Every structure is written in C-alpha cells, then in structure tokens.
Amino acid sequence: VSIAPVLKFQINPRTSLTTEYNYQYVNMSPLGSAYAYTSDGIGTLPVNFSTLESNMSPTKINDHSFIATLSHSINDNWKLTGQLAYLQFNQEGSSLWPTSISGDTLRRSESVWDILGQIRVGQFFVNGDVATGKIKHRILAGVDMGNKDFYHDWNQTGAINGSAPFIVTAPVYGKVPATAYTVFDRSLSVKQRGVHYNNVYTALYAQDEIRLMNDKLRLTLAGRYTTTGDEDPFSGKVDAGKFTPRIGASYSLNKNTSVYSVIDETFIPQAGATFEGKEFDPITGNNKELGLKKEWLNGRWTASASVYQITKNNVLTADPNHQFFSIQLGQTQTSGIEFDVRGQLVTGLDVTLNYAYTDGKVTKDTDGKQVNSQIPGTDKSIANAWLSYRVPSGNAEGLGFSLGASHAAGRSAWYAEYDKSIDSSMPSYTKFDAATSYNFGKFGVALNVNNLFNADVFSGAYYSWSKFYYYQIEAHRNFRLSINYKF
C-alpha cells in the first residue's frame, strides 16, 4: 500500500511552499525466507526452496516521510530554497537464519528483527547566474544537515522445532505447531530494548559552473566540508571531518557531440568497531571518469561511452571468525568501461543497448590474503538489450510490446566468501523479460513477464563461520499485472 499526496501553496508570485507526505505499508514474509542453505554447494536446491512455514508471523513495515520545500525567487537570476524532511521507518518482524547444518539436516531458528528509524534532515541553499565579462558563472552554495537515529533489536532468538527434522533436499512443511515458535518479548518499546545508532552531520558546500567560449566549454569547481559524529554502544562516540573537492569539465565539439571528465573525492563515516573493539575509519576514496556523448538524426539516436576508476579505502567486510561483526578490508579499486546507445529503428520501434565491463579487485588488505582478488558480489561483464514497440496510430493506437535480454558473466560470490579453497565464482546467466501494455486516455494496463525462459539465476557464498553455503535464487517465470489511472 502506498499513499503520496502533494500540496503546493503559492504564497506570492515569487514564493511557494510545497508539502509532500509519503506512506508505505508492507506485509511480507520474515527476512531471510528467500535464502537457501546447503552443505554441498550453491545452486543445488530447487528454485522454490524456502525455510518458511505458512504459520509464521509476517514482518510488517510502516514507512512515513514528510517533506516541506520553501522556494523563493530573490530576483530573475537568484533563487533561495529551503527543505526540511522527517522520515520514520518502523519494522516489526523476524529473521530466519539456521544455527547449523549437518549433511542435509538443517536446524532452523528465528530471531526478532525490529527496527525504528528516525531521520531529520535539512538543506538550505542559494543558486543563481552571474557574469564577469564574457565568462558566465552558475553558482550553488548551501548547508546540509542531518540527525539520524536507528534502534535495532535482534537479540532474541529461538529454535524452530518441528515434529520431524527439516531435510533441505526433501523439505516437508506444515509440521511445526504454532506453539513451537519463540514468543518475542515486546513489552518494552524498540527504543528501550534495541541497540541505538546515531549519526549527526553538517556540511557546507559550494559549486561554480564556469561557462566559456559561448558555452562550449564548461568547468565545474566544487567543494564540500563535512563534519560528522557517530555513536553506538559498541564503539562509543566517533567524530570525523573532511573536505572533499570535485572538478569537472565538459566541452561541446559540435551541437551533437560533447566530451566530459570528472574527478571527485568521497567521504563516508562508518560507525561501529571490530570484535576486538577497534573503531572503524571513515571510507575515503576518489572517482576519475572520462566520457563521450553524441546524438544524431535530430536526437532520435543517442550514444554515450565512458571509462572510470573508483578507489575506496577502509572498506568493511564480514568478519569470518565472529558472526555479526565486521573488519576493515583495506582498499578496493574498480576500473571499467560503459557503453549505451538508444534510438528509433522505425516509427514506434525503439531499441536500447548497453554494456558495462567492471574490473573490481582488492588492492590492499589487513592481512594480505585478499589482495588482487575480485571484489565480492561484482560482475565483470553485464550486457542488456531491450526492444519496445508501440502502435502509433489506428484502432490499436496505444498498444505496446517489449522484449528484453540481460547477460552477466565473470560473477563473484558475496562478501562472506573467505575460504579460498572454495570456488568463489558464480555461474554466468542470460535472462529474458517481456511486457505488453495498452494505454488509452488516462487509463493504462500493463503485463510484465519476468524470466521468460526460466533461467537459473542465483548469488551467494560459503559462510565459513557456520560452515555452510547460503544463497538466493531468482524466481523462474513470474508475472505482474498493473493498472493505473492518471487524474
């Protein structure tokens, strides 16, 4: 269920106030029910495998957000904007995770997984245009502030004891009585019983987009100074601050072709500590990108190509020796190329093609064992193709058909993979999707068919702490029917 009313009040010709409220309600299976667990490898169980029982209590999510935006035009060239937002995420439910597996026999358990998130953020900035001689400047400057509180309760766990052992190769459901499940104690609010994480930050930022040579050359000079404080019961209070610059350039070779380059830095504070109590350093890094964009045939065809390199320092990964804890991996570096082309083959028939090659590897490691290994959870090659046709006129106007294919290769296991004696690669896959839709007036209906030919797509890892494999299997052919009406 989703509700999103928006109200705009025009205070005067230069000033407006816009308020937006979003509410989403989700009623779903307990977290972790989509995982499969084995002792003999990934992908060995049927696609419909689950540890879920039909009489388990669902996980419920209530997500609220309220946003208010005040916009004021100071004059024809300058504008002042202020934004305030409050977001609340409330989850009451459970998570499924086994305690052990012996051969084909799985010992299931269920843990409470309640979360309360409260986020308060605000942004105030001015933007406008100014000229110094023949040089044009587009200025943006402001302040960004936030205060985030999260309360997590995962500290209540109980075994799921059915009348018979749960055999993963031949699971039998419906043998667990309702009285066999752990009754979680929620007599106290999640604020009182949960682990509290807090993040407070303030950032000042400024940007100048400089336009030269009759706007053919555009230079961007920007910077952001961020101070942040993180606090939790494991690591105490951690304060950090850093200035992160951004430099960009774009040049129009002609009216249809442009080249660009970007260099920027990142700074992401990290709350928490290792099992030994060592506080985590913030993630720092940089991104370097060079690209080309082109359009032709009066904009009916567009293409873009780019090369990039992203370096991240102090990346976290799961601790293989201590469940629920992390360690700092060191440094990762990702280099790649991306290509995208879109266009119209004939009237009503459009095509989209894109390809990405990613070479992500660990370049520094705390103990050296992971250096030069592929970043867990990444794919070296991803290719997509999509054909869409919509009848442009006649009695069938508004009727559309689409067919798409996606291919992934050079896939690696998730972060839990630390035992190098285990094959950490994931198999390649090619998956097809299709859709048909019909729009007339303000009414529309669409049918999407995912994984048309039942491709086997799964991702996972070997969890050395518990000595079993865990993975998720994408559903075989499935359908989604949507009906919409525009007011």
Coordinates of C-alpha atoms in Angstrom, one line a residue:
V1 CA 0.0 0.0 0.0
S2 CA 1.4 3.4 -1.0
I3 CA 0.0 6.9 -0.5
A4 CA 1.7 10.1 -1.7
P5 CA -0.4 13.3 -1.5
V6 CA 1.3 16.6 -2.5
L7 CA 0.1 20.1 -1.7
K8 CA 1.6 23.3 -3.1
F9 CA 0.7 26.8 -1.8
Q10 CA 1.7 29.8 -3.9
I11 CA 2.3 32.4 -1.2
N12 CA 3.1 35.2 -3.7
P13 CA 4.4 35.3 -7.3
R14 CA 7.9 34.7 -6.1
T15 CA 7.4 32.3 -3.2
S16 CA 5.9 28.9 -2.9
L17 CA 5.6 26.2 -0.2
T18 CA 5.3 22.6 -1.2
T19 CA 4.5 19.8 1.2
E20 CA 4.6 16.1 0.4
Y21 CA 3.6 13.1 2.6
N22 CA 4.5 9.5 1.6
Y23 CA 3.2 6.4 3.4
Q24 CA 4.1 2.9 2.5
Y25 CA 2.8 -0.3 4.2
V26 CA 4.4 -3.7 3.6
N27 CA 3.3 -7.0 4.9
M28 CA 5.8 -9.7 3.9
S29 CA 7.4 -13.0 4.9
P30 CA 10.1 -12.9 7.6
L31 CA 13.5 -11.7 6.4
G32 CA 15.8 -14.4 5.2
S33 CA 13.0 -16.6 4.0
A34 CA 14.4 -16.3 0.4
Y35 CA 17.7 -17.9 1.4
A36 CA 18.7 -21.5 0.6
Y37 CA 21.2 -23.3 2.7
T38 CA 23.3 -26.4 1.8
S39 CA 26.5 -28.2 2.8
D40 CA 27.4 -29.3 -0.7
G41 CA 27.5 -26.1 -2.9
I42 CA 25.5 -23.2 -4.3
G43 CA 22.5 -23.8 -6.7
T44 CA 21.9 -27.4 -5.7
L45 CA 18.3 -26.9 -4.4
P46 CA 15.1 -26.3 -6.3
V47 CA 14.2 -22.7 -7.2
N48 CA 11.1 -22.9 -4.9
F49 CA 13.1 -23.9 -1.8
S50 CA 12.4 -21.9 1.4
T51 CA 12.8 -22.4 5.1
L52 CA 9.5 -20.5 5.6
E53 CA 6.4 -22.1 7.2
S54 CA 2.9 -20.9 6.4
N55 CA 2.0 -20.2 10.0
M56 CA 4.9 -17.9 10.7
S57 CA 4.0 -14.4 11.7
P58 CA 4.7 -11.8 8.9
T59 CA 7.1 -8.9 9.0
K60 CA 5.3 -5.6 8.8
I61 CA 6.7 -2.3 7.8
N62 CA 5.2 1.2 8.2
D63 CA 7.3 3.9 6.4
H64 CA 6.4 7.5 6.7
S65 CA 8.1 10.6 5.2
F66 CA 7.2 14.3 5.3
I67 CA 9.0 16.9 3.1
A68 CA 8.4 20.6 3.1
T69 CA 10.1 22.8 0.5
L70 CA 10.1 26.6 0.6
S71 CA 11.2 28.2 -2.7
H72 CA 11.8 32.0 -3.1
S73 CA 13.0 33.8 -6.2
I74 CA 15.1 36.7 -4.9
N75 CA 15.2 38.2 -8.4
D76 CA 15.3 37.0 -12.0
N77 CA 18.8 35.4 -11.5
W78 CA 18.9 34.2 -7.9
K79 CA 16.8 31.7 -6.0
L80 CA 16.7 30.6 -2.3
T81 CA 15.5 27.1 -1.4
G82 CA 14.9 25.5 2.0
Q83 CA 14.0 21.9 2.5
L84 CA 13.1 20.0 5.7
A85 CA 12.3 16.4 5.9
Y86 CA 11.3 13.9 8.6
L87 CA 11.3 10.2 7.8
Q88 CA 10.2 7.3 10.1
F89 CA 10.8 3.6 9.4
N90 CA 9.1 1.2 11.7
Q91 CA 9.6 -2.6 11.2
E92 CA 8.2 -5.3 13.4
G93 CA 9.1 -8.8 12.4
S94 CA 11.6 -11.6 12.4
S95 CA 14.6 -13.0 10.5
L96 CA 15.3 -16.7 9.6
W97 CA 18.8 -18.0 9.9
P98 CA 19.9 -21.6 10.7
T99 CA 22.0 -22.4 13.7
S100 CA 23.8 -25.3 11.8
I101 CA 23.5 -27.8 9.1
S102 CA 24.7 -31.4 9.2
G103 CA 24.6 -33.2 5.9
D104 CA 21.0 -32.5 4.6
T105 CA 19.6 -31.7 8.0
L106 CA 19.1 -28.0 8.8
R107 CA 18.4 -26.6 12.2
R108 CA 16.2 -23.6 11.7
S109 CA 15.9 -20.7 14.0
E110 CA 14.0 -17.4 14.1
S111 CA 15.3 -14.1 15.6
V112 CA 13.4 -10.9 16.3
W113 CA 14.2 -8.2 13.8
D114 CA 12.5 -5.0 14.9
I115 CA 13.8 -1.6 13.7
L116 CA 12.8 2.0 14.4
G117 CA 14.5 4.6 12.2
Q118 CA 14.0 8.4 12.7
I119 CA 15.7 10.7 10.2
R120 CA 15.6 14.5 10.4
V121 CA 17.4 16.4 7.5
G122 CA 17.5 19.9 6.2
Q123 CA 19.1 21.7 3.3
F124 CA 19.2 25.4 2.6
F125 CA 20.9 26.7 -0.5
V126 CA 21.0 29.6 -3.0
N127 CA 21.7 29.2 -6.7
G128 CA 21.9 31.7 -9.5
D129 CA 23.7 33.1 -12.5
V130 CA 26.3 35.9 -12.7
A131 CA 28.6 37.1 -15.4
T132 CA 32.1 38.5 -15.2
G133 CA 32.8 40.0 -18.6
K134 CA 32.3 37.2 -21.2
I135 CA 32.6 34.5 -18.5
K136 CA 29.3 33.1 -17.1
H137 CA 29.0 31.6 -13.6
R138 CA 26.3 29.3 -12.3
I139 CA 26.7 29.4 -8.5
L140 CA 25.3 26.9 -6.0
A141 CA 26.1 27.2 -2.2
G142 CA 24.4 26.0 0.9
V143 CA 24.3 23.9 4.0
D144 CA 23.2 20.3 4.5
M145 CA 22.4 19.0 8.0
G146 CA 21.1 15.7 9.4
N147 CA 20.3 13.8 12.6
K148 CA 19.7 10.1 12.2
D149 CA 18.6 7.6 14.9
F150 CA 18.2 3.9 14.5
Y151 CA 17.1 1.3 17.0
H152 CA 17.7 -2.4 16.2
D153 CA 16.5 -5.4 18.2
W154 CA 17.9 -8.7 17.0
N155 CA 18.8 -10.1 20.5
Q156 CA 16.0 -12.6 20.9
T157 CA 16.4 -15.9 19.1
G158 CA 14.7 -19.3 19.3
A159 CA 15.0 -22.6 17.6
I160 CA 12.2 -23.8 15.3
N161 CA 11.4 -27.3 16.5
G162 CA 9.0 -29.3 14.2
S163 CA 7.8 -32.8 14.7
A164 CA 10.4 -34.1 12.2
P165 CA 13.9 -32.9 11.1
F166 CA 14.0 -30.4 8.3
I167 CA 15.8 -32.0 5.3
V168 CA 16.8 -29.5 2.7
T169 CA 16.8 -32.0 -0.2
A170 CA 13.2 -33.1 0.7
P171 CA 11.6 -30.4 2.8
V172 CA 8.3 -31.2 4.5
Y173 CA 6.3 -28.2 5.6
G174 CA 3.3 -27.8 7.9
K175 CA 4.8 -29.9 10.7
V176 CA 5.6 -27.1 13.0
P177 CA 2.8 -26.2 15.5
A178 CA 2.2 -22.6 16.4
T179 CA 3.3 -23.3 19.9
A180 CA 6.8 -24.3 18.7
Y181 CA 7.8 -20.7 17.8
T182 CA 9.6 -18.4 20.2
V183 CA 7.3 -15.6 21.6
F184 CA 9.4 -12.5 21.4
D185 CA 9.2 -10.1 24.4
R186 CA 7.9 -6.7 23.1
S187 CA 6.7 -5.4 26.4
L188 CA 9.2 -2.6 26.1
S189 CA 9.4 -0.4 23.0
V190 CA 12.2 -0.9 20.5
K191 CA 13.7 2.3 21.7
Q192 CA 14.1 0.7 25.2
R193 CA 15.3 -2.8 24.2
G194 CA 17.1 -2.1 20.9
V195 CA 20.7 -1.1 20.1
H196 CA 20.9 2.6 19.4
Y197 CA 22.9 4.1 16.5
N198 CA 23.1 7.8 16.0
N199 CA 24.6 9.9 13.2
V200 CA 24.8 13.7 13.1
Y201 CA 26.4 15.6 10.3
T202 CA 26.7 19.1 9.0
A203 CA 28.2 20.0 5.6
L204 CA 28.9 23.3 3.8
Y205 CA 29.2 23.1 0.1
A206 CA 29.8 25.4 -2.9
Q207 CA 29.9 25.0 -6.6
D208 CA 30.8 27.2 -9.5
E209 CA 29.9 26.1 -13.1
I210 CA 32.0 28.3 -15.3
R211 CA 30.9 28.7 -18.9
L212 CA 33.4 29.8 -21.5
M213 CA 33.7 30.1 -25.3
N214 CA 30.0 30.8 -25.9
D215 CA 29.1 28.0 -23.5
K216 CA 31.1 25.4 -25.5
L217 CA 33.4 24.8 -22.5
R218 CA 32.0 24.3 -19.1
L219 CA 34.2 23.9 -16.0
T220 CA 32.9 22.9 -12.6
L221 CA 34.7 23.7 -9.4
A222 CA 33.1 22.4 -6.2
G223 CA 33.9 21.5 -2.6
R224 CA 32.2 20.2 0.4
Y225 CA 33.3 20.2 4.0
T226 CA 31.6 17.6 6.2
T227 CA 31.7 17.1 9.9
T228 CA 30.1 14.1 11.4
G229 CA 29.5 12.3 14.7
D230 CA 28.7 8.6 15.0
E231 CA 27.7 6.9 18.3
D232 CA 26.7 3.4 19.2
P233 CA 27.2 1.1 22.2
F234 CA 30.0 -0.9 20.5
S235 CA 32.4 1.9 19.6
G236 CA 31.2 4.8 21.6
K237 CA 31.3 8.2 20.0
V238 CA 33.4 8.9 16.9
D239 CA 33.8 12.3 15.3
A240 CA 35.3 13.0 11.9
G241 CA 35.6 15.8 9.3
K242 CA 36.9 16.1 5.8
F243 CA 37.0 18.4 2.8
T244 CA 36.1 16.7 -0.5
P245 CA 36.7 18.6 -3.8
R246 CA 35.1 18.0 -7.2
I247 CA 36.5 19.1 -10.5
G248 CA 34.7 18.6 -13.8
A249 CA 35.0 19.7 -17.4
S250 CA 32.7 19.4 -20.4
Y251 CA 33.3 20.5 -24.0
S252 CA 31.0 20.6 -26.9
L253 CA 32.8 19.5 -30.1
N254 CA 29.7 20.4 -32.1
K255 CA 26.0 20.7 -31.4
N256 CA 25.6 16.9 -31.3
T257 CA 28.9 15.8 -29.6
S258 CA 30.4 16.5 -26.2
V259 CA 33.2 15.1 -24.1
Y260 CA 33.5 15.3 -20.3
S261 CA 35.8 14.5 -17.4
V262 CA 35.2 14.3 -13.6
I263 CA 37.5 14.0 -10.6
D264 CA 35.9 13.9 -7.2
E265 CA 36.5 12.5 -3.7
T266 CA 34.2 10.7 -1.3
F267 CA 33.9 10.6 2.5
I268 CA 31.6 8.2 4.3
P269 CA 31.8 7.9 8.1
Q270 CA 31.4 4.4 9.5
A271 CA 30.0 3.7 12.9
G272 CA 31.0 0.6 14.8
A273 CA 34.1 -1.4 15.7
T274 CA 35.8 -4.7 15.2
F275 CA 35.3 -7.7 17.5
E276 CA 38.4 -6.5 19.4
G277 CA 36.9 -3.0 19.8
K278 CA 39.0 -1.1 17.2
E279 CA 36.9 1.8 15.8
F280 CA 36.3 1.9 12.1
D281 CA 37.9 4.6 10.0
P282 CA 35.7 6.5 7.5
I283 CA 35.6 5.4 3.9
T284 CA 37.6 7.7 1.7
G285 CA 38.2 7.5 -2.0
N286 CA 38.1 9.1 -5.3
N287 CA 36.5 8.7 -8.7
K288 CA 38.0 9.5 -12.1
E289 CA 35.8 9.4 -15.2
L290 CA 36.2 10.4 -18.8
G291 CA 33.3 10.2 -21.3
L292 CA 31.8 11.0 -24.7
K293 CA 28.1 11.7 -25.5
K294 CA 26.7 12.0 -29.0
E295 CA 23.3 12.3 -30.7
W296 CA 22.3 12.2 -34.4
L297 CA 19.3 12.1 -36.7
N298 CA 17.7 15.1 -34.9
G299 CA 18.0 13.4 -31.5
R300 CA 16.4 10.1 -32.5
W301 CA 19.6 8.3 -31.6
T302 CA 21.9 9.0 -28.7
A303 CA 25.0 7.2 -27.5
S304 CA 27.4 7.6 -24.6
A305 CA 30.7 5.9 -23.6
S306 CA 32.8 6.3 -20.5
V307 CA 35.8 4.9 -18.7
Y308 CA 36.3 5.3 -15.0
Q309 CA 38.3 4.3 -11.9
I310 CA 37.0 4.3 -8.4
T311 CA 39.2 3.8 -5.4
K312 CA 37.8 3.2 -1.9
N313 CA 39.8 3.0 1.3
N314 CA 38.8 1.4 4.6
V315 CA 36.0 -0.8 3.1
L316 CA 34.2 -3.0 5.6
T317 CA 33.6 -6.7 5.1
A318 CA 32.1 -9.5 7.2
D319 CA 34.4 -11.0 9.9
P320 CA 34.8 -14.6 9.0
N321 CA 35.6 -15.6 12.6
H322 CA 33.0 -13.6 14.5
Q323 CA 29.3 -13.6 13.4
F324 CA 27.6 -10.2 13.2
F325 CA 30.9 -8.3 13.3
S326 CA 33.0 -6.7 10.5
I327 CA 36.6 -5.9 9.8
Q328 CA 38.2 -3.2 7.6
L329 CA 39.3 -4.8 4.4
G330 CA 41.8 -2.1 3.3
Q331 CA 41.4 -0.7 -0.2
T332 CA 39.4 -1.7 -3.3
Q333 CA 39.8 -0.3 -6.8
T334 CA 37.3 -0.6 -9.6
S335 CA 38.0 0.2 -13.2
G336 CA 35.6 -0.1 -16.1
I337 CA 34.0 1.0 -19.3
E338 CA 30.4 1.6 -20.0
F339 CA 28.6 2.0 -23.4
D340 CA 25.0 2.9 -24.0
V341 CA 23.0 3.5 -27.2
R342 CA 19.3 4.3 -27.7
G343 CA 17.3 5.1 -30.7
Q344 CA 14.3 4.6 -33.0
L345 CA 14.6 1.9 -35.7
V346 CA 11.3 2.8 -37.3
T347 CA 8.3 4.8 -36.2
G348 CA 7.1 3.3 -32.9
L349 CA 10.0 0.8 -32.6
D350 CA 12.8 1.7 -30.1
V351 CA 15.9 -0.1 -29.1
T352 CA 18.2 0.3 -26.0
L353 CA 21.6 -1.4 -25.8
N354 CA 24.1 -1.1 -23.1
Y355 CA 27.3 -2.9 -21.9
A356 CA 29.5 -2.5 -18.9
Y357 CA 32.8 -4.1 -18.1
T358 CA 34.0 -3.9 -14.5
D359 CA 37.3 -4.9 -13.1
G360 CA 37.0 -4.6 -9.3
K361 CA 39.7 -6.0 -7.1
V362 CA 41.1 -5.7 -3.6
T363 CA 44.4 -3.7 -3.7
K364 CA 45.2 -3.5 0.0
D365 CA 44.1 -5.9 2.8
T366 CA 44.6 -6.0 6.5
D367 CA 46.2 -9.5 6.4
G368 CA 47.1 -9.6 2.7
K369 CA 45.1 -12.7 1.8
Q370 CA 42.6 -10.9 -0.4
V371 CA 45.0 -8.7 -2.5
N372 CA 44.2 -9.0 -6.2
S373 CA 41.0 -11.0 -5.6
Q374 CA 37.8 -9.8 -7.2
I375 CA 35.6 -7.6 -5.1
P376 CA 32.9 -9.9 -3.7
G377 CA 29.4 -9.6 -5.2
T378 CA 30.5 -8.0 -8.5
D379 CA 30.1 -9.0 -12.2
K380 CA 32.8 -8.4 -14.7
S381 CA 30.5 -8.1 -17.7
I382 CA 26.9 -7.0 -17.9
A383 CA 25.0 -6.6 -21.2
N384 CA 21.4 -5.5 -21.8
A385 CA 19.2 -5.2 -24.8
W386 CA 15.6 -4.0 -25.0
L387 CA 13.2 -3.7 -27.9
S388 CA 9.9 -1.7 -27.5
Y389 CA 7.1 -1.2 -30.0
R390 CA 4.0 0.9 -29.5
V391 CA 1.4 1.2 -32.2
P392 CA 1.5 4.9 -33.2
S393 CA -1.9 5.3 -34.8
G394 CA -5.1 3.5 -35.9
N395 CA -7.5 1.3 -34.0
A396 CA -4.7 -0.3 -32.0
E397 CA -3.0 3.0 -31.0
G398 CA -1.6 2.8 -27.5
L399 CA -0.9 -1.0 -27.7
G400 CA 2.7 -1.8 -26.9
F401 CA 5.0 -4.8 -26.7
S402 CA 8.5 -5.2 -25.3
L403 CA 11.2 -7.8 -25.2
G404 CA 14.5 -7.6 -23.3
A405 CA 17.5 -9.7 -22.5
S406 CA 20.3 -9.4 -19.9
H407 CA 23.5 -11.3 -19.6
A408 CA 26.1 -11.3 -16.8
A409 CA 29.5 -13.1 -16.7
G410 CA 32.6 -13.1 -14.5
R411 CA 30.4 -13.1 -11.4
S412 CA 31.9 -13.5 -7.9
A413 CA 30.5 -14.7 -4.6
W414 CA 29.2 -12.4 -1.8
Y415 CA 31.4 -10.9 1.0
A416 CA 31.1 -13.9 3.3
E417 CA 33.5 -15.9 1.0
Y418 CA 36.9 -16.1 2.7
D419 CA 37.9 -19.8 2.3
K420 CA 40.0 -19.7 -0.9
S421 CA 39.8 -23.5 -1.1
I422 CA 36.1 -23.0 -2.1
D423 CA 35.3 -21.9 -5.6
S424 CA 34.1 -18.2 -5.2
S425 CA 32.8 -17.8 -8.7
M426 CA 29.1 -17.6 -9.7
P427 CA 27.9 -19.0 -13.0
S428 CA 27.0 -16.7 -15.9
Y429 CA 23.4 -16.3 -16.9
T430 CA 21.2 -14.9 -19.7
K431 CA 17.7 -13.9 -18.8
F432 CA 14.8 -12.7 -21.0
D433 CA 11.9 -10.5 -19.9
A434 CA 8.8 -9.4 -21.9
A435 CA 5.9 -7.0 -21.4
T436 CA 2.7 -5.8 -23.1
S437 CA 0.7 -2.7 -22.3
Y438 CA -2.3 -0.7 -23.5
N439 CA -2.8 3.0 -22.8
F440 CA -5.9 4.9 -23.8
G441 CA -6.7 8.3 -22.3
K442 CA -5.9 8.4 -18.7
F443 CA -6.2 4.7 -18.2
G444 CA -3.5 2.1 -18.7
V445 CA -2.9 -1.6 -18.1
A446 CA 0.4 -3.5 -18.3
L447 CA 1.5 -7.1 -18.0
N448 CA 5.2 -7.9 -17.3
V449 CA 6.6 -11.4 -17.6
N450 CA 10.0 -11.8 -15.8
N451 CA 12.5 -14.5 -16.5
L452 CA 10.5 -15.7 -19.6
F453 CA 12.5 -18.9 -20.2
N454 CA 13.2 -19.9 -16.6
A455 CA 16.9 -19.1 -16.4
D456 CA 18.7 -20.2 -13.2
V457 CA 20.0 -17.1 -11.5
F458 CA 21.5 -17.3 -8.1
S459 CA 24.0 -15.5 -5.9
G460 CA 25.6 -16.4 -2.6
A461 CA 28.7 -17.5 -0.7
Y462 CA 30.2 -20.0 1.6
Y463 CA 29.8 -18.9 5.2
S464 CA 32.9 -20.1 6.9
W465 CA 31.8 -19.1 10.4
S466 CA 28.9 -21.6 10.3
K467 CA 30.4 -23.9 7.6
F468 CA 27.6 -23.9 5.1
Y469 CA 26.6 -22.3 1.8
Y470 CA 23.9 -19.7 1.7
Y471 CA 22.4 -18.1 -1.4
Q472 CA 19.3 -16.6 -3.1
I473 CA 17.6 -18.0 -6.2
E474 CA 15.8 -15.6 -8.5
A475 CA 12.3 -16.8 -9.3
H476 CA 11.5 -18.6 -12.5
R477 CA 8.9 -17.2 -14.8
N478 CA 6.6 -14.8 -12.9
F479 CA 4.0 -12.2 -13.8
R480 CA 3.0 -8.8 -12.7
L481 CA -0.2 -7.0 -13.8
S482 CA -0.6 -3.3 -13.1
I483 CA -3.5 -1.0 -13.7
N484 CA -3.1 2.8 -13.5
Y485 CA -5.2 5.9 -13.9
K486 CA -3.9 9.4 -14.1
F487 CA -6.1 12.1 -12.5

